[in-house]
Amino acid sequence: MLPKKSLWSCAACFCTPIVGLEYGQARLLPSGSIVFPRRFLTTRPIDTPRELKELPTTPSIAQKRAAERLGNIVEQQMRYLRGKDPYKIGQYVEQALRRNAFDEALLLVQKVGRGQQVVVAWNLLIDYQFGKQRIKEAMKLFNDMKKRGQQPNSRTYTVIFRGLSKQTNTKLAVSEAVKQYNSLIKGDRVESNSIHLNAAINVCAKAGDMDALFRIVDTINESSRTPDALTYTTILNALRFSTMDEIKDAEPEKKAESLQKLVSGGKDIWAEVIDKWSDGALKIDEELVCAMGRLLHMALPRDSTNEVLDLLTQTMRIPNLVKTPNSDAHQDEKMRNIAATGSTKPVHATPHAAYAVPGRKTLSLVLTVLASTRQNTAGIKYWNLLVRHYGIEPDNDIWFRLLGLLKVAKASAHASNTLDLIPEQIFNPTHCRIAMEACVRDNINLNVIKNSTVALETMLKKLKIPDVETLRLHLRVALVSHFRYRKMAAADKLDEAKRLYGVQLTEALNRLWGPYQKVHHHYFEVIKPKDKEREASVLEIQNEIVALARQMFSAFNKVVNEKMLPNDDLEEMRLIASKLNRDIQDFFSKHGTSLARTSPVVGESADENGDDKASGQDKQGADFIWDTTKSTEFKQQQELKQSAPAYRRESPRSQETSRRNFRGRNGR
């Protein structure tokens, strides 16, 4: 007799009835295979799962190993750093950050800081994040620091404000700076001081947010947050830059109104500075004086130079050499070498105030102001006073400003001689170009060729490879310096004038031939570029060299075509011209004519800024090349202009238009 089967003895019998229990409904199903068809899995229709359960993510093996390795490094360092001087811990953190090992430094500081104050290390971490333009991460570190019981000190807030001033996201930086500054002055754990005040003002100034700046200025007091010279310097510079942005695209009336407002506000601030300085409550410095000087120079008319120079007299005891040109400022022996490097001379002082010591920024300001009004003589006097007597050592920027002043003043002799004074370690081709441009502008001067030659010789002496642009400008000086020859032609001495003009051009070509060969050999034979970028750069220079060759060849053709010199005198020049022509043909046969320079020397203006175009009748020749074959027609037009009544004389702009039309008719 077979034993009776029960529900518990058969797996199929047991599983069949309880399949639907999970879904709230159970019923008996026919017994069968343990593998069920799909229709028996549920009795409730469901389209989507009721709940999505996210699988727990686990770090990869590489991440685990990196974390373990980092932990081991930190544990090894903690053996030596735990309980050590916070300064030593800060040194290690600084070294780690130099290696960009931020995670290592952060983990170390977090562990070491459990038993001691390591604010120095936290400050370094915050500063590192600001250096990476991470404002939110830096402030998160600051908050984490406080949560871990590390008390911020005065240096912490200084790091925050200075870090915010370097951020590109200026809007967020200003918002965070104002927030932290207000928190600082309202709190009692850290006392705010003038350093915090200046740093917070600097954040607003760099962002151009004047409203936020003056809200911070309103918190100034006479105890802990007293303003110093840096405070006023930052405010004056912020006013100036804000106004510059405001008037950039403004209408003339709006521009004048903004400048007047700037002058008024600047003078109000300066009156407060002078009052405190006179009472001995404020020490002024060169930065503050120059900030006010630049503000006045920008806002006042160009003929108000004396206000800036009087400012220097008031604060530095530098005499106004424009008002008193005959005064001998070198007689004051107390000021000799007062600005020299390492000078220990005491600063001149009144019973309550010490004068500021002039430096490079003062000299730069003076040269800029005088160049804008073309006061060349006064500029040279100030240079001799500040450099030779006061002992200021000019930097590269000041040398550029001096040469720019001499160029504007058309002082070719001074500009050429100045090149020899520039130290070789900062001497560069741009100095030579500015000096040559001064010679181009001074083409009426009878000695301009001599001055241009001095500049050329100085360049060849100080530079290993001649500058192509300087060579081109030297040729241009020879081409446009024909004022006296035109005078001779007007006096019925045309043949003599043509001969002297031809001699001038051929001598210039002879001087340029040697430097041309040197620079051509260097860039066509010696230099072999290894990559495409370098090859493009060299090709550009080669194009400039060939442009110079074309201009030299054109100048020679001018001498020949206009029959300035007899053919017997041109034999040597013909050999040079043939070599120039061969170089030109070789270059364009290899690279094509698409690289040809499109600005020939004969059509260029003497001054790119247009300063020379309205200079009147006495500057003829600066903007065209004299065609000796058209001298008779030119003479007739000059006589017609001279005979015109005074009340019918043309304006400078009309004169320039007439000269252009005249040149156009004659094909110049």
XYZ file of C-alpha atoms in Angstrom:
668
model
C 0.000 0.000 0.000
C 1.449 3.302 -1.072
C 1.862 5.984 1.595
C -0.428 8.967 1.413
C 1.085 12.123 -0.020
C 0.793 15.264 2.122
C 1.151 18.935 1.211
C 4.522 19.099 2.966
C 6.055 16.044 1.351
C 5.959 17.360 -2.229
C 7.777 20.504 -3.223
C 5.488 21.100 -6.178
C 2.414 20.711 -4.002
C 3.863 23.159 -1.464
C 4.945 25.884 -3.898
C 1.877 25.916 -6.100
C -0.678 27.402 -3.642
C 1.515 30.190 -2.275
C 2.816 31.741 -5.502
C 0.451 34.731 -5.267
C 0.899 35.457 -1.543
C 3.303 38.340 -2.190
C 0.657 40.136 -4.251
C -2.138 39.838 -1.727
C -4.074 36.963 -3.296
C -3.477 33.192 -3.044
C -5.312 30.357 -4.729
C -4.688 26.740 -5.576
C -3.157 26.084 -8.898
C -2.881 22.841 -10.707
C 0.127 20.847 -9.685
C 2.775 20.587 -12.293
C 6.333 21.438 -12.984
C 8.299 23.544 -10.495
C 9.032 25.956 -13.442
C 5.935 28.123 -13.897
C 4.646 29.766 -17.050
C 4.638 33.594 -17.097
C 0.865 33.837 -16.469
C 1.266 32.341 -12.995
C 3.803 34.887 -11.700
C 1.149 37.392 -10.551
C -2.564 37.882 -10.590
C -2.414 41.737 -10.565
C -1.702 43.670 -13.789
C 1.355 45.922 -13.302
C 3.065 48.043 -15.982
C 5.960 49.516 -13.955
C 7.751 48.529 -10.784
C 6.306 49.984 -7.584
C 9.676 51.094 -6.238
C 13.188 51.615 -7.699
C 15.866 50.638 -5.259
C 19.302 52.099 -6.083
C 22.057 49.605 -5.744
C 24.748 50.670 -3.295
C 27.794 52.045 -5.119
C 31.189 50.942 -4.001
C 34.463 52.715 -4.770
C 36.639 51.101 -7.332
C 39.675 49.152 -6.350
C 41.934 51.944 -7.629
C 40.115 54.515 -5.498
C 40.380 52.307 -2.433
C 44.083 51.821 -2.969
C 44.607 55.568 -3.519
C 42.746 56.356 -0.299
C 44.754 53.751 1.622
C 48.006 55.067 0.197
C 47.040 58.646 1.096
C 46.094 57.549 4.593
C 49.420 55.766 5.047
C 51.345 58.872 3.922
C 49.424 61.068 6.342
C 49.884 58.592 9.207
C 53.638 58.546 8.630
C 53.812 62.329 8.653
C 51.662 62.574 11.776
C 54.264 60.620 13.735
C 56.592 63.572 13.311
C 54.081 66.445 13.260
C 51.642 65.605 16.070
C 52.230 67.990 18.909
C 54.724 70.000 16.900
C 54.799 73.765 16.470
C 51.943 74.917 14.161
C 54.579 76.732 12.136
C 56.256 73.393 11.290
C 52.904 71.945 10.292
C 52.292 74.973 8.114
C 55.652 74.453 6.425
C 54.749 70.877 5.503
C 51.323 71.959 4.216
C 52.944 74.660 2.108
C 55.332 72.138 0.565
C 52.459 69.747 -0.160
C 50.444 72.493 -1.852
C 53.409 73.351 -4.041
C 53.161 69.779 -5.302
C 49.389 70.291 -5.759
C 48.842 67.558 -3.157
C 45.774 69.301 -1.737
C 43.981 66.140 -0.537
C 47.054 65.040 1.388
C 47.441 68.453 3.025
C 43.742 68.668 3.903
C 43.614 65.180 5.459
C 46.742 65.905 7.471
C 45.380 69.209 8.788
C 42.056 67.622 9.691
C 43.743 64.851 11.700
C 46.460 66.939 13.324
C 43.944 69.644 14.217
C 41.952 67.329 16.487
C 44.261 68.015 19.362
C 45.693 71.474 18.674
C 45.121 74.776 16.885
C 46.613 74.774 13.374
C 45.119 77.984 11.987
C 48.240 78.696 9.933
C 47.740 75.492 7.952
C 44.045 76.213 7.421
C 44.921 79.676 6.107
C 47.247 78.090 3.565
C 44.527 75.710 2.403
C 42.027 78.557 1.987
C 44.560 80.650 0.095
C 45.294 77.692 -2.202
C 41.641 77.374 -3.174
C 41.421 81.100 -3.896
C 44.486 80.767 -6.083
C 42.610 78.152 -8.129
C 39.621 80.529 -8.586
C 37.422 78.400 -6.302
C 35.460 80.841 -4.168
C 32.820 78.379 -2.965
C 35.366 75.706 -2.055
C 37.480 78.249 -0.173
C 34.527 79.503 1.865
C 33.457 75.906 2.500
C 36.914 75.281 3.949
C 36.550 78.393 6.103
C 33.240 77.132 7.523
C 34.640 73.614 8.017
C 37.558 75.129 9.884
C 35.217 76.808 12.366
C 33.126 73.649 12.784
C 36.247 71.731 13.796
C 36.986 74.188 16.576
C 39.756 76.057 14.770
C 39.402 79.754 15.607
C 40.070 82.120 12.673
C 42.599 84.831 13.420
C 43.242 88.243 11.903
C 45.389 86.691 9.196
C 42.525 84.400 8.123
C 40.301 87.324 7.174
C 43.189 89.028 5.400
C 43.704 85.871 3.323
C 39.998 85.786 2.478
C 39.790 89.421 1.363
C 43.007 89.313 -0.642
C 41.964 86.051 -2.243
C 38.588 87.505 -3.219
C 40.306 90.494 -4.846
C 42.013 88.129 -7.327
C 38.864 86.352 -8.507
C 37.472 86.617 -12.018
C 33.905 86.204 -10.750
C 33.859 89.731 -9.328
C 30.152 89.797 -8.521
C 30.358 86.756 -6.240
C 33.639 88.035 -4.792
C 32.137 91.396 -3.774
C 29.079 89.722 -2.273
C 31.225 87.369 -0.191
C 33.633 90.157 0.822
C 30.850 92.424 2.111
C 29.290 89.493 3.953
C 32.523 88.468 5.675
C 33.495 92.085 6.439
C 30.167 92.797 8.131
C 30.502 89.563 10.089
C 33.999 90.589 11.155
C 33.135 94.082 12.425
C 30.064 92.806 14.282
C 31.888 89.919 15.952
C 34.081 90.140 19.025
C 36.491 87.236 18.573
C 38.708 88.968 15.999
C 39.225 92.721 16.040
C 39.070 94.317 12.619
C 41.880 96.666 11.611
C 43.043 98.909 8.763
C 44.474 95.935 6.870
C 41.038 94.310 6.706
C 39.512 97.652 5.703
C 41.968 98.150 2.843
C 41.666 94.559 1.648
C 37.856 94.714 1.563
C 37.916 98.076 -0.245
C 40.327 96.608 -2.783
C 37.875 93.801 -3.615
C 35.156 96.342 -4.420
C 37.569 98.609 -6.304
C 38.778 95.840 -8.617
C 35.183 94.840 -9.313
C 34.206 98.464 -10.002
C 31.396 98.313 -7.421
C 31.524 101.849 -6.011
C 28.330 101.436 -3.957
C 29.771 98.499 -2.034
C 33.086 100.348 -1.706
C 31.541 103.396 -0.052
C 29.412 101.203 2.225
C 32.655 99.776 3.564
C 34.221 103.261 3.727
C 31.327 104.329 5.973
C 32.573 101.881 8.639
C 35.849 103.809 9.095
C 36.503 104.868 12.676
C 39.327 106.577 14.518
C 40.282 103.610 16.685
C 40.951 100.315 14.928
C 39.876 100.960 11.316
C 41.658 104.256 10.681
C 42.356 105.116 7.027
C 45.966 105.243 5.884
C 47.697 106.213 2.641
C 46.739 102.907 1.006
C 43.068 103.525 1.811
C 43.002 106.869 0.026
C 45.123 105.531 -2.843
C 42.662 102.696 -3.466
C 39.669 105.048 -3.365
C 41.228 107.563 -5.790
C 42.237 104.835 -8.243
C 38.772 103.273 -8.012
C 37.145 106.622 -8.804
C 39.418 107.114 -11.801
C 38.897 103.647 -13.286
C 35.148 103.795 -12.668
C 34.936 107.111 -14.514
C 37.036 105.752 -17.389
C 34.521 102.936 -17.881
C 31.636 105.395 -17.576
C 32.849 107.832 -20.244
C 34.126 105.216 -22.693
C 31.118 105.484 -25.028
C 29.453 108.546 -23.510
C 28.318 111.694 -25.280
C 30.572 114.772 -24.946
C 28.214 116.493 -22.487
C 27.923 113.383 -20.334
C 31.674 112.883 -20.519
C 32.384 116.448 -19.365
C 29.899 116.072 -16.527
C 31.496 112.816 -15.348
C 34.994 114.309 -15.468
C 33.876 117.361 -13.510
C 32.305 115.080 -10.921
C 35.546 113.103 -10.740
C 37.626 116.240 -10.152
C 35.223 117.473 -7.486
C 35.196 114.142 -5.643
C 38.952 113.721 -5.948
C 39.678 117.183 -4.584
C 37.337 116.621 -1.628
C 39.216 113.447 -0.732
C 42.562 115.190 -1.240
C 41.515 118.036 1.089
C 40.905 115.448 3.813
C 44.304 113.889 3.087
C 46.105 117.232 3.380
C 44.325 118.084 6.638
C 45.345 114.797 8.248
C 48.852 115.019 6.796
C 49.340 118.537 8.144
C 48.199 117.397 11.594
C 50.615 114.473 11.546
C 47.761 111.933 11.578
C 48.581 110.542 8.135
C 51.814 109.673 6.359
C 51.636 110.174 2.607
C 53.706 108.231 0.089
C 54.504 108.266 -3.604
C 51.626 105.919 -4.465
C 49.063 108.310 -2.990
C 50.535 111.419 -4.613
C 50.714 109.769 -8.042
C 47.147 108.452 -7.720
C 45.903 112.013 -7.246
C 48.187 113.249 -10.023
C 46.855 110.697 -12.517
C 43.289 111.610 -11.565
C 43.936 115.306 -12.232
C 45.747 114.553 -15.480
C 42.833 112.503 -16.788
C 40.046 114.859 -15.741
C 41.514 118.327 -16.278
C 42.174 119.989 -19.656
C 45.578 119.449 -21.206
C 46.578 123.050 -20.458
C 46.182 122.450 -16.707
C 49.597 120.836 -16.363
C 50.566 123.140 -13.515
C 48.019 121.589 -11.143
C 49.813 118.240 -11.344
C 53.253 119.839 -11.014
C 52.065 121.992 -8.077
C 50.856 118.802 -6.421
C 54.406 117.420 -6.566
C 55.750 120.668 -5.145
C 53.266 120.500 -2.280
C 53.942 116.900 -1.285
C 57.518 116.208 -2.452
C 59.167 119.624 -2.637
C 59.880 119.146 -6.343
C 59.993 122.637 -7.891
C 57.629 123.526 -10.722
C 60.067 123.942 -13.607
C 57.295 125.087 -15.951
C 56.378 128.084 -13.809
C 59.992 128.865 -12.936
C 62.085 127.615 -15.877
C 65.166 129.565 -14.776
C 65.290 128.192 -11.237
C 68.215 125.955 -10.312
C 66.682 123.015 -8.483
C 70.059 121.279 -8.255
C 71.189 123.689 -5.536
C 69.206 121.834 -2.861
C 71.918 119.475 -1.609
C 69.560 117.918 0.934
C 67.650 116.298 -1.934
C 70.696 114.839 -3.684
C 70.352 111.039 -4.118
C 67.337 111.006 -1.813
C 65.584 108.507 -4.111
C 68.649 106.372 -4.816
C 68.379 102.653 -4.097
C 69.414 101.926 -0.510
C 69.521 105.601 0.448
C 69.315 106.204 4.218
C 68.879 109.960 4.001
C 66.152 111.340 6.273
C 63.073 112.661 4.527
C 62.457 116.397 4.742
C 59.751 117.187 7.249
C 57.762 120.061 8.675
C 57.025 120.082 12.407
C 54.022 117.817 11.754
C 54.383 116.192 8.324
C 57.010 114.317 6.323
C 57.297 114.808 2.578
C 56.894 111.873 0.226
C 60.000 110.562 -1.526
C 59.795 110.681 -5.345
C 60.476 107.520 -7.302
C 59.930 105.916 -10.686
C 56.183 106.469 -10.645
C 56.714 110.172 -10.043
C 59.092 110.421 -12.990
C 56.684 108.438 -15.167
C 53.814 110.771 -14.223
C 55.851 113.888 -14.996
C 56.929 112.597 -18.412
C 53.364 111.599 -19.283
C 51.952 114.989 -18.306
C 54.611 116.967 -20.170
C 54.391 114.753 -23.264
C 50.660 115.484 -23.525
C 51.454 119.216 -23.744
C 54.651 118.794 -25.817
C 56.825 120.576 -23.264
C 60.077 118.989 -24.316
C 62.400 121.468 -22.579
C 60.671 121.104 -19.227
C 60.653 117.318 -19.619
C 64.424 117.200 -20.079
C 64.906 119.479 -17.056
C 62.736 117.236 -14.894
C 64.632 114.194 -16.161
C 67.981 115.694 -15.184
C 66.623 116.742 -11.787
C 64.951 113.460 -10.850
C 67.505 111.087 -12.365
C 70.827 112.853 -11.927
C 70.136 114.855 -8.761
C 67.525 112.809 -6.875
C 69.032 109.471 -7.922
C 65.980 107.761 -9.457
C 66.943 104.721 -11.545
C 64.758 104.592 -14.692
C 63.182 101.297 -15.671
C 62.198 100.200 -19.162
C 58.797 101.881 -19.011
C 60.350 105.229 -18.084
C 62.832 105.015 -20.955
C 59.902 104.431 -23.310
C 58.076 107.447 -21.897
C 61.148 109.650 -22.292
C 61.602 108.584 -25.909
C 57.888 109.110 -26.495
C 58.181 112.636 -25.097
C 61.127 113.370 -27.374
C 59.294 111.907 -30.359
C 56.231 114.089 -29.788
C 58.493 117.119 -29.342
C 60.391 116.231 -32.562
C 63.679 116.298 -30.659
C 65.647 113.950 -32.891
C 69.058 114.827 -31.427
C 67.996 114.105 -27.849
C 66.200 110.907 -28.889
C 69.225 109.565 -30.781
C 71.655 110.383 -27.977
C 69.320 108.852 -25.388
C 69.722 105.407 -26.957
C 73.332 105.265 -25.799
C 72.221 105.875 -22.176
C 69.817 102.935 -22.000
C 71.351 99.935 -20.168
C 72.089 97.014 -22.458
C 70.096 94.552 -20.327
C 66.837 96.355 -21.149
C 67.761 97.751 -24.568
C 65.489 96.445 -27.330
C 64.558 97.318 -30.935
C 61.507 99.333 -29.893
C 63.768 101.988 -28.400
C 65.482 102.377 -31.770
C 62.209 102.584 -33.640
C 60.896 105.410 -31.451
C 64.141 107.351 -31.904
C 63.939 106.886 -35.681
C 60.302 108.009 -35.662
C 61.428 111.165 -33.858
C 63.857 111.752 -36.724
C 61.080 111.258 -39.276
C 58.976 113.881 -37.511
C 61.955 116.251 -37.277
C 62.703 116.134 -41.005
C 62.991 119.942 -41.314
C 66.040 119.857 -39.043
C 69.215 120.244 -41.096
C 71.010 117.741 -38.823
C 68.311 115.081 -38.897
C 70.336 112.743 -41.156
C 73.226 112.962 -38.718
C 70.902 112.237 -35.784
C 69.338 109.306 -37.613
C 72.800 107.919 -38.342
C 73.689 108.136 -34.639
C 70.585 106.105 -33.795
C 71.474 103.544 -36.472
C 75.039 103.157 -35.215
C 73.847 102.759 -31.613
C 71.474 100.000 -32.666
C 74.212 98.166 -34.573
C 76.465 98.442 -31.538
C 73.958 97.150 -28.975
C 71.978 94.582 -30.965
C 73.530 91.441 -32.398
C 70.976 91.270 -35.206
C 69.798 94.582 -36.712
C 66.114 95.441 -36.433
C 64.434 95.489 -39.854
C 61.879 98.135 -38.902
C 64.615 100.489 -37.702
C 66.472 100.057 -40.996
C 63.298 100.843 -42.891
C 62.728 103.996 -40.824
C 66.306 105.149 -41.444
C 65.690 104.966 -45.180
C 62.456 106.846 -44.703
C 64.278 109.663 -42.891
C 66.513 110.090 -45.923
C 63.510 110.098 -48.258
C 61.387 112.698 -46.427
C 64.182 115.057 -45.325
C 64.110 117.340 -48.346
C 62.868 120.659 -46.965
C 66.100 122.558 -47.598
C 66.446 121.037 -51.071
C 62.986 122.231 -52.020
C 63.996 125.679 -50.785
C 66.980 125.508 -53.114
C 64.775 124.391 -55.988
C 62.442 127.307 -55.337
C 65.486 129.593 -55.591
C 66.258 128.357 -59.133
C 68.896 125.870 -57.957
C 67.056 122.745 -59.011
C 70.057 120.834 -60.374
C 72.092 121.382 -57.206
C 69.103 120.432 -55.042
C 68.560 117.213 -56.999
C 72.234 116.306 -56.769
C 72.368 116.817 -52.980
C 69.124 114.901 -52.506
C 70.514 112.044 -54.598
C 73.733 112.001 -52.570
C 71.648 111.845 -49.392
C 69.709 108.827 -50.656
C 72.734 106.916 -51.942
C 74.640 107.475 -48.704
C 71.677 106.126 -46.760
C 71.562 103.066 -49.024
C 75.272 102.495 -48.461
C 74.781 102.642 -44.681
C 71.926 100.144 -44.885
C 73.645 97.652 -47.188
C 75.856 96.071 -44.515
C 73.083 95.663 -41.882
C 70.747 94.380 -44.590
C 73.223 91.659 -45.586
C 73.664 90.650 -41.955
C 69.983 90.346 -41.156
C 69.278 88.626 -44.503
C 71.982 86.029 -43.891
C 70.727 85.388 -40.356
C 67.075 84.755 -41.228
C 67.580 83.112 -44.625
C 70.701 81.022 -43.987
C 71.314 80.580 -40.244
C 67.799 80.179 -38.876
C 66.282 76.805 -39.758
C 62.824 76.455 -38.151
C 61.946 72.986 -36.879
C 58.172 73.313 -36.499
C 55.366 74.997 -38.416
C 54.737 77.676 -35.807
C 58.359 78.747 -35.805
C 58.440 78.515 -39.584
C 55.513 80.935 -39.878
C 57.226 83.392 -37.549
C 60.472 83.264 -39.527
C 58.580 83.620 -42.804
C 56.953 86.788 -41.504
C 60.357 88.276 -40.673
C 61.677 87.208 -44.076
C 58.768 89.031 -45.660
C 59.745 92.198 -43.764
C 63.346 91.837 -44.931
C 62.232 91.526 -48.547
C 59.964 94.544 -48.061
C 63.043 96.488 -46.932
C 64.920 95.271 -50.014
C 62.099 96.459 -52.260
C 62.119 99.887 -50.618
C 65.889 100.164 -50.990
C 65.618 99.132 -54.642
C 62.807 101.668 -55.133
C 64.939 104.438 -53.608
C 67.774 103.589 -55.997
C 65.367 103.672 -58.943
C 64.171 107.065 -57.775
C 67.729 108.398 -58.003
C 68.151 106.915 -61.487
C 64.744 107.806 -62.940
C 64.816 111.396 -61.728
C 68.432 111.756 -62.894
C 69.689 113.064 -59.594
C 73.246 111.815 -60.141
C 75.370 111.056 -63.207
C 75.552 107.431 -64.295
C 79.273 107.265 -63.539
C 78.566 107.922 -59.860
C 76.084 105.039 -59.669
C 78.253 102.102 -60.761
C 78.748 100.788 -57.242
C 75.093 101.306 -56.387
C 74.043 99.358 -59.479
C 75.807 96.274 -58.124
C 73.983 96.634 -54.819
C 70.667 97.175 -56.608
C 71.150 94.048 -58.716
C 71.782 91.961 -55.592
C 68.687 93.423 -53.945
C 66.639 92.606 -57.019
C 67.964 89.046 -57.042
C 66.982 88.567 -53.380
C 63.507 89.875 -54.123
C 63.040 87.608 -57.142
C 64.318 84.538 -55.279
C 61.898 85.089 -52.414
C 58.793 85.608 -54.527
C 59.655 82.779 -56.898
C 59.607 80.493 -53.871
C 56.684 81.925 -51.893
C 54.639 83.772 -54.504
C 53.568 87.414 -54.568
C 50.763 87.046 -52.009
C 53.190 87.915 -49.206
C 54.092 91.299 -50.699
C 53.925 94.133 -48.205
C 50.992 96.430 -48.961
C 52.225 99.621 -47.223
C 55.091 101.113 -49.246
C 57.271 103.653 -47.556
C 56.372 106.496 -49.869
C 52.734 106.514 -48.833
C 53.055 106.278 -45.086
C 52.279 109.134 -42.755
C 54.996 110.581 -40.596
C 52.932 110.109 -37.479
C 50.402 107.327 -37.065
C 48.379 109.335 -34.539
C 47.910 112.242 -36.893
C 49.797 114.735 -34.740
C 51.854 115.903 -37.680
C 49.086 116.486 -40.152
C 47.808 119.765 -38.728
C 51.147 121.315 -37.936
C 50.898 124.027 -40.577
C 52.892 125.069 -43.585
C 56.294 124.735 -41.939
C 56.086 120.919 -41.823
C 55.814 120.175 -45.518
C 57.650 117.064 -46.520
C 56.672 114.959 -43.516
C 53.904 113.158 -45.367
C 55.161 112.809 -48.955
C 58.261 111.966 -50.948
C 59.618 114.821 -53.016
C 59.323 114.259 -56.736
C 62.039 116.459 -58.207
C 60.425 116.332 -61.647
C 57.356 118.193 -60.316
C 59.208 120.914 -58.441
C 58.036 123.740 -60.746
C 54.356 123.016 -60.176
C 54.991 122.665 -56.460
C 56.750 126.031 -56.405
C 53.796 127.714 -58.129
C 51.334 126.323 -55.628
C 53.502 127.487 -52.715
C 53.661 131.010 -54.128
C 49.882 131.004 -54.549
C 49.374 130.021 -50.901
C 51.813 132.660 -49.651
C 50.029 135.386 -51.624
C 46.588 134.502 -50.253
C 45.074 137.070 -47.795
C 45.433 136.232 -44.109
C 41.696 136.152 -43.500
C 41.267 133.533 -46.234
C 43.971 131.151 -44.999
C 42.796 127.603 -44.787
C 42.357 125.702 -41.565
C 44.865 122.919 -40.783
C 42.326 120.319 -41.876
C 41.711 122.132 -45.171
C 45.449 122.462 -45.679
C 45.842 118.726 -45.264
C 43.012 118.076 -47.734
C 44.664 120.368 -50.260
C 48.012 118.629 -49.888
C 46.351 115.250 -50.406
C 44.578 116.473 -53.555
C 47.827 117.966 -54.846
C 49.682 114.716 -54.288
C 46.874 112.806 -55.961
C 47.000 114.966 -59.074
C 50.749 114.518 -59.356
C 50.680 110.777 -58.751
C 52.542 110.909 -55.456
